[in-house]
Coordinates of C-alpha atoms in Angstrom, one line a residue:
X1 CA 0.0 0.0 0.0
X2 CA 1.4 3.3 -1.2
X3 CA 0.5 7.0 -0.2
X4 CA 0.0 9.7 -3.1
X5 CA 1.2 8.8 -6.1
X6 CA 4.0 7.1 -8.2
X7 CA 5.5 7.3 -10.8
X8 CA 4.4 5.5 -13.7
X9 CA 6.8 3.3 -15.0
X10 CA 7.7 2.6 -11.4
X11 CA 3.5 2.1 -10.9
X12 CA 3.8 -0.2 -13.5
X13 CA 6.7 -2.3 -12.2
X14 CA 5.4 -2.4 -8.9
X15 CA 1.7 -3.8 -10.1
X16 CA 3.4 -6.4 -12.7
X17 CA 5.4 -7.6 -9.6
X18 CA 2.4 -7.3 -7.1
X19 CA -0.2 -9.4 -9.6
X20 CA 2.6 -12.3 -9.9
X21 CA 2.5 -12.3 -6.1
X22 CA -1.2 -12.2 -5.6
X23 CA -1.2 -8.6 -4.5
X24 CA -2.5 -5.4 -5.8
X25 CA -1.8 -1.7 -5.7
X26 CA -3.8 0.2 -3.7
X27 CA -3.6 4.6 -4.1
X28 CA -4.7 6.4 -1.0
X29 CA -4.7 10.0 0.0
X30 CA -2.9 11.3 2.8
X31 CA -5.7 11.8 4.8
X32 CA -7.2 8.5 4.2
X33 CA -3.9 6.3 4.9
X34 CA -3.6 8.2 8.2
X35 CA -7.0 7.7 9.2
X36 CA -6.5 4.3 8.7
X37 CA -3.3 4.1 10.7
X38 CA -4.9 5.7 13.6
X39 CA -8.0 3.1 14.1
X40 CA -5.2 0.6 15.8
X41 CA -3.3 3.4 18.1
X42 CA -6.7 5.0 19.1
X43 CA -8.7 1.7 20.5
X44 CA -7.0 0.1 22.7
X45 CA -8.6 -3.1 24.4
X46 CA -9.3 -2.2 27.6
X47 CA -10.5 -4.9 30.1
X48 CA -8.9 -8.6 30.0
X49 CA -12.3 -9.7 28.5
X50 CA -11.7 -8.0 25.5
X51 CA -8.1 -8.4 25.5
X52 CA -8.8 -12.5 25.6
X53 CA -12.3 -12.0 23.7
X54 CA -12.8 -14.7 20.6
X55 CA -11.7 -12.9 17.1
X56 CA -9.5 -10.4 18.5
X57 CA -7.2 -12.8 20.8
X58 CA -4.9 -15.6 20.0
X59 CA -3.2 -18.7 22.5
X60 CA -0.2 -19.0 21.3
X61 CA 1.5 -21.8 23.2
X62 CA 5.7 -21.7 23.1
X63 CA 7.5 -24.8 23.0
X64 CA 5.2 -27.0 24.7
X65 CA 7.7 -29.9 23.2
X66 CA 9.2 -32.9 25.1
X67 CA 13.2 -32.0 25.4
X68 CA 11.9 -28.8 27.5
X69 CA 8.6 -30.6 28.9
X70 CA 9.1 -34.3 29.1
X71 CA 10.5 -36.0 32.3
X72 CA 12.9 -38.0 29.2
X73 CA 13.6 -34.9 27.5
X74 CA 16.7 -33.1 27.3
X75 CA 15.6 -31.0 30.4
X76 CA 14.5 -33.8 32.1
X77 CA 17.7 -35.9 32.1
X78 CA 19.4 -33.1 33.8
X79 CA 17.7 -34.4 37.0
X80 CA 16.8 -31.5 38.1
X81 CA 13.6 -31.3 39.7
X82 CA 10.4 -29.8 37.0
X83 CA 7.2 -29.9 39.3
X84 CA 6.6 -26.6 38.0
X85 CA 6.6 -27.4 34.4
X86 CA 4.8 -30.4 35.4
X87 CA 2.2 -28.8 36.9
X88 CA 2.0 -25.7 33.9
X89 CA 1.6 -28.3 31.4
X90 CA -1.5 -29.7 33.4
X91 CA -3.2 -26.4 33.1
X92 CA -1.8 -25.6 29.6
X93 CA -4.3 -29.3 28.4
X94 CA -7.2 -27.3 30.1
X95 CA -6.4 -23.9 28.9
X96 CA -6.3 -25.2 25.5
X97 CA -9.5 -27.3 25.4
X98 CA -11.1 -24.1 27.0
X99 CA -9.8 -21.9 23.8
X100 CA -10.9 -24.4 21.4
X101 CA -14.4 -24.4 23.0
X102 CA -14.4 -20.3 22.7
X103 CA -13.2 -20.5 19.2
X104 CA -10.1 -18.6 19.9
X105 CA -7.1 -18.5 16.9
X106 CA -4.6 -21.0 18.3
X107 CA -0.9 -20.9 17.2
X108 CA 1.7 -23.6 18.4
X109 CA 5.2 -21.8 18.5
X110 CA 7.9 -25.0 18.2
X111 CA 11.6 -24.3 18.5
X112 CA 14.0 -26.3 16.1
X113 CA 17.6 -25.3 16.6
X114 CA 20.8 -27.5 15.5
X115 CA 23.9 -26.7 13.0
X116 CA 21.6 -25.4 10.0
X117 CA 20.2 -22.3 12.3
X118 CA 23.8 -21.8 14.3
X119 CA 24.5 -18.2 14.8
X120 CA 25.9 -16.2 17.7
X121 CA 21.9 -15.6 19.2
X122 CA 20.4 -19.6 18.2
X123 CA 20.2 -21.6 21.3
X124 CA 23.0 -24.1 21.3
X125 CA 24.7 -24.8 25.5
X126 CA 28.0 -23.4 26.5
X127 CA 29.7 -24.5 29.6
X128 CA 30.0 -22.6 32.6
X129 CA 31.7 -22.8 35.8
X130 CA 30.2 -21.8 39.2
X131 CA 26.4 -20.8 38.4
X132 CA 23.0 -22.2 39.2
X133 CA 23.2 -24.0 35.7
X134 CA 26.3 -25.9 34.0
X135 CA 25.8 -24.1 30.7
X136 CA 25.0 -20.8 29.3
X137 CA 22.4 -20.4 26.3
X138 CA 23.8 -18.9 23.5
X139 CA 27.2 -18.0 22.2
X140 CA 26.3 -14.4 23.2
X141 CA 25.7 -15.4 26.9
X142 CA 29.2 -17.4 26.7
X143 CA 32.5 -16.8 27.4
X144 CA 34.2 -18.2 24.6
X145 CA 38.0 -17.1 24.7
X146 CA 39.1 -20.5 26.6
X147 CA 37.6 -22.5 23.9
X148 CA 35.7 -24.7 26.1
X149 CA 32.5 -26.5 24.4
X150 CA 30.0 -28.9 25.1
X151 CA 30.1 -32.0 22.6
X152 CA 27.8 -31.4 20.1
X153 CA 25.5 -34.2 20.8
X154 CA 24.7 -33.4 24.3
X155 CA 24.5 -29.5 23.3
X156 CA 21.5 -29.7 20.7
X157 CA 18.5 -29.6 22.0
X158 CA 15.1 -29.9 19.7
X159 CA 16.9 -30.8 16.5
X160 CA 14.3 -30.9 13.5
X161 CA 12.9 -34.5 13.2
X162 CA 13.2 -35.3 16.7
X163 CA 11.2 -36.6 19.5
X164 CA 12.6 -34.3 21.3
X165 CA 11.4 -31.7 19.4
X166 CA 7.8 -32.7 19.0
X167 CA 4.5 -31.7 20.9
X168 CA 4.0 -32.9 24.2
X169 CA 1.2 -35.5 24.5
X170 CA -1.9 -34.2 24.4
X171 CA -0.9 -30.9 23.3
X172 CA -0.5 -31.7 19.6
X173 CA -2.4 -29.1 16.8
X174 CA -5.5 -30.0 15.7
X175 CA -6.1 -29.4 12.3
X176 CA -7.0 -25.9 11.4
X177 CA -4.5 -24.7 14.1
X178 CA -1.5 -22.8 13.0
X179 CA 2.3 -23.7 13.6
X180 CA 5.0 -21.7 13.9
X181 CA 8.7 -22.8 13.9
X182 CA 11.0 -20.3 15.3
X183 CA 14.8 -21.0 15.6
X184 CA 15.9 -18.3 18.0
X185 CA 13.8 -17.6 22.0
X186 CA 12.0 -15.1 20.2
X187 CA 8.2 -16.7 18.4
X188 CA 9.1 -13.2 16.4
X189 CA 12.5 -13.2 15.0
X190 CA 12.5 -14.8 11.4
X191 CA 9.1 -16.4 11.5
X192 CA 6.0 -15.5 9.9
X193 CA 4.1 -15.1 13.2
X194 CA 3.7 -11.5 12.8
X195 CA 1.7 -11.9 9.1
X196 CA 0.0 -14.8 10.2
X197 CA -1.6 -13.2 13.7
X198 CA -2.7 -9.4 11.3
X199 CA -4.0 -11.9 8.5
X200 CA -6.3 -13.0 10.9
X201 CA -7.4 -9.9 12.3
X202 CA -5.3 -10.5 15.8
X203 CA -5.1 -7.8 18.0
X204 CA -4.3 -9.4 21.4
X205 CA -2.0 -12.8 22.4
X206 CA -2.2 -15.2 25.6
X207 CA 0.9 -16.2 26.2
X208 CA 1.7 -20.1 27.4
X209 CA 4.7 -22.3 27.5
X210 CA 8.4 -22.5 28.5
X211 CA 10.3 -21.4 29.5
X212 CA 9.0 -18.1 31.4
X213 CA 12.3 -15.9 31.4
X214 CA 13.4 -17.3 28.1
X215 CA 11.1 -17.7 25.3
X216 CA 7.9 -16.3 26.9
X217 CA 9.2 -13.0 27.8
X218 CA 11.2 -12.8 24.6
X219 CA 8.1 -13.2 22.9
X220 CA 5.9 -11.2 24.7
X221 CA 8.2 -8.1 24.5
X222 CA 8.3 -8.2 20.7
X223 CA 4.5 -8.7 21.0
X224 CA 4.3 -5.9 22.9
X225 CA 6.5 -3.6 20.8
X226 CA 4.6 -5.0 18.1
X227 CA 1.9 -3.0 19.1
X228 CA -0.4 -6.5 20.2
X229 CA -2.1 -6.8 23.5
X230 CA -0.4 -9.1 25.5
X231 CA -1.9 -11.6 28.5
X232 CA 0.3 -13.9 29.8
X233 CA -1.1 -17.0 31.6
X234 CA 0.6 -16.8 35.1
X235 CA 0.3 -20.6 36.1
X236 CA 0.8 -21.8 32.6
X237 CA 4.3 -20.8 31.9
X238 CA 7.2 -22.4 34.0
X239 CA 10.8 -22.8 34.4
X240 CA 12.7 -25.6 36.7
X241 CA 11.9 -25.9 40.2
X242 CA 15.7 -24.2 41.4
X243 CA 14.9 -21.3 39.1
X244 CA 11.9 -20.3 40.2
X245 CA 13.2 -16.8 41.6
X246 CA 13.6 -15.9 37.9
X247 CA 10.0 -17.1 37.0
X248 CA 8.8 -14.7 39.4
X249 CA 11.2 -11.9 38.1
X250 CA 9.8 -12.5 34.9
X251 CA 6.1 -12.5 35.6
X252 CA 6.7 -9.1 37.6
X253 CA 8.7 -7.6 34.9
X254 CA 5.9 -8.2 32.2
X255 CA 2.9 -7.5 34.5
X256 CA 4.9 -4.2 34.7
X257 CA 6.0 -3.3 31.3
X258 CA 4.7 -5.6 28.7
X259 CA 1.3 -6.9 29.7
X260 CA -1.5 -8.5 32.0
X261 CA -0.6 -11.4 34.4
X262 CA -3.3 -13.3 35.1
X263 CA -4.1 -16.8 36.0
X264 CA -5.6 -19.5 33.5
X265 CA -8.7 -19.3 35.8
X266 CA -9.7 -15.9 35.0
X267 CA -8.9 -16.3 31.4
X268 CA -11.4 -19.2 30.9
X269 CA -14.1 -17.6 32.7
X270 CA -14.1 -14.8 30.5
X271 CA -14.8 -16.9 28.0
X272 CA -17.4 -19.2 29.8
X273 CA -19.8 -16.6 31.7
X274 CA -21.2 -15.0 28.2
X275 CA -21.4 -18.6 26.7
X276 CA -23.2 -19.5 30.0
X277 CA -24.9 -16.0 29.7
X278 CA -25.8 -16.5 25.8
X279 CA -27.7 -20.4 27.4
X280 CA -29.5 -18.5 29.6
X281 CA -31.4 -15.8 27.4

């Protein structure tokens, strides 16, 4: 979409390449174009219950998959305890099934990582000496001048193709349900997320999954700065039992910046009490 007008041959270059892609060139005035622009700015959603409300929210559920989830995953084999996680993915089953009964757009967010998507900011485990955790994240968070490395094999986590890398039971898509395959903490960064939430009219996102600190508030700041509602399902994101002080950190630093913090409970009744409502007229 262009404001005012173009040149002609480059009019003509533009439509010829907008027709092969199944677009076409639209001529606004000034006035008209900002109008439009403003209609998103100007009306915000203002109570949770239209911030979760059917046609204008999505659940979009992050890397509900078994290496992060699974007790034989790669985060369960580091015998550490994961009641938390446990316990999120519990309420993420019900959460879901109460979305699908309100109608709500659902996107599944699933991480694949490995060799193919390596880069200094793709999730690959570095060691590290001394902290709550024997590895670091990314080659950003590492220290890298000793040259120590994890071997490759026990590094990777969700390679493409994997069990590890697939849905946890009873959390797999249904058809109709969109996925999106991210390969960096962010459901944002290189994916098609963005398109695929304004294509459908999107204006607000409830945010589940794991881990809370990591790909949930990575997420739910681009969504923010994205200019989407955001509502993220307090006892339906997680992290590992011995982290939970960051969990917390995380849920207060979003509730203050980025978005509502609200339990699944509240969530699902506002979409139950006007179906019950709707019964009872």
């Amino acid at each position: 979409m262009f404001a005012g007008s173009m040149p002609e041959a480059f009019a003509g270059n533009i439509s010829l390449f907008a027709a092969r892609h199944g677009y076409q060139v639209l001529e606004f005035g000034v006035a008209k174009l900002a109008a439009c622009g403003r209609s998103h700015a100007t009306e915000p959603l203002l109570s949770l219950d239209q911030r979760v409300a059917p046609g204008l929210a999505a659940l979009v559920l992050i890397d509900v998959q078994n290496d992060f989830c699974a007790p034989e995953g790669a985060t369960g084999r580091s015998g550490q305890p994961m009641v938390m996680i446990d316990a999120a993915v519990a309420r993420i089953k019900i959460l879901l099934a109460a979305a699908r009964e309100a109608g709500l757009f659902i996107v599944h967010v699933r991480a694949e990582y490995g060799e193919l998507f390596r880069s200094v900011g793709s999730p690959y485990r570095f060691p590290l000496s001394g902290g709550r955790e024997p590895a670091v994240w990314t080659a950003s968070a590492a220290d890298l001048s000793h040259g120590a490395r994890v071997p490759k094999g026990p590094a990777e986590i969700c390679l493409p193709g994997s069990w590890g890398g697939e849905f946890v039971a009873g959390i797999e898509p249904r058809s109709g349900e969109a996925i999106v395959t991210k390969h960096r903490f962010s459901a944002f960064i290189d994916t098609g997320l963005d398109s695929l939430l304004r294509a459908n009219g999107i204006r607000s996102v409830i945010l589940a999954g794991v881990t809370t600190n990591c790909c949930v508030e990575s997420t739910a700041r681009d969504a923010a700065m994205s200019d989407y509602h955001v509502v993220v399902a307090s006892d339906c994101v997680a992290v590992k039992d011995h982290l939970r002080d960051l969990h917390d950190a995380s849920l207060e630093s979003l509730g203050l910046y980025f978005g509502l913090v609200r339990p699944s409970s509240d969530i699902v009744a506002a979409w139950v009490e006007p179906a019950v409502a709707a019964k009872g007229t």
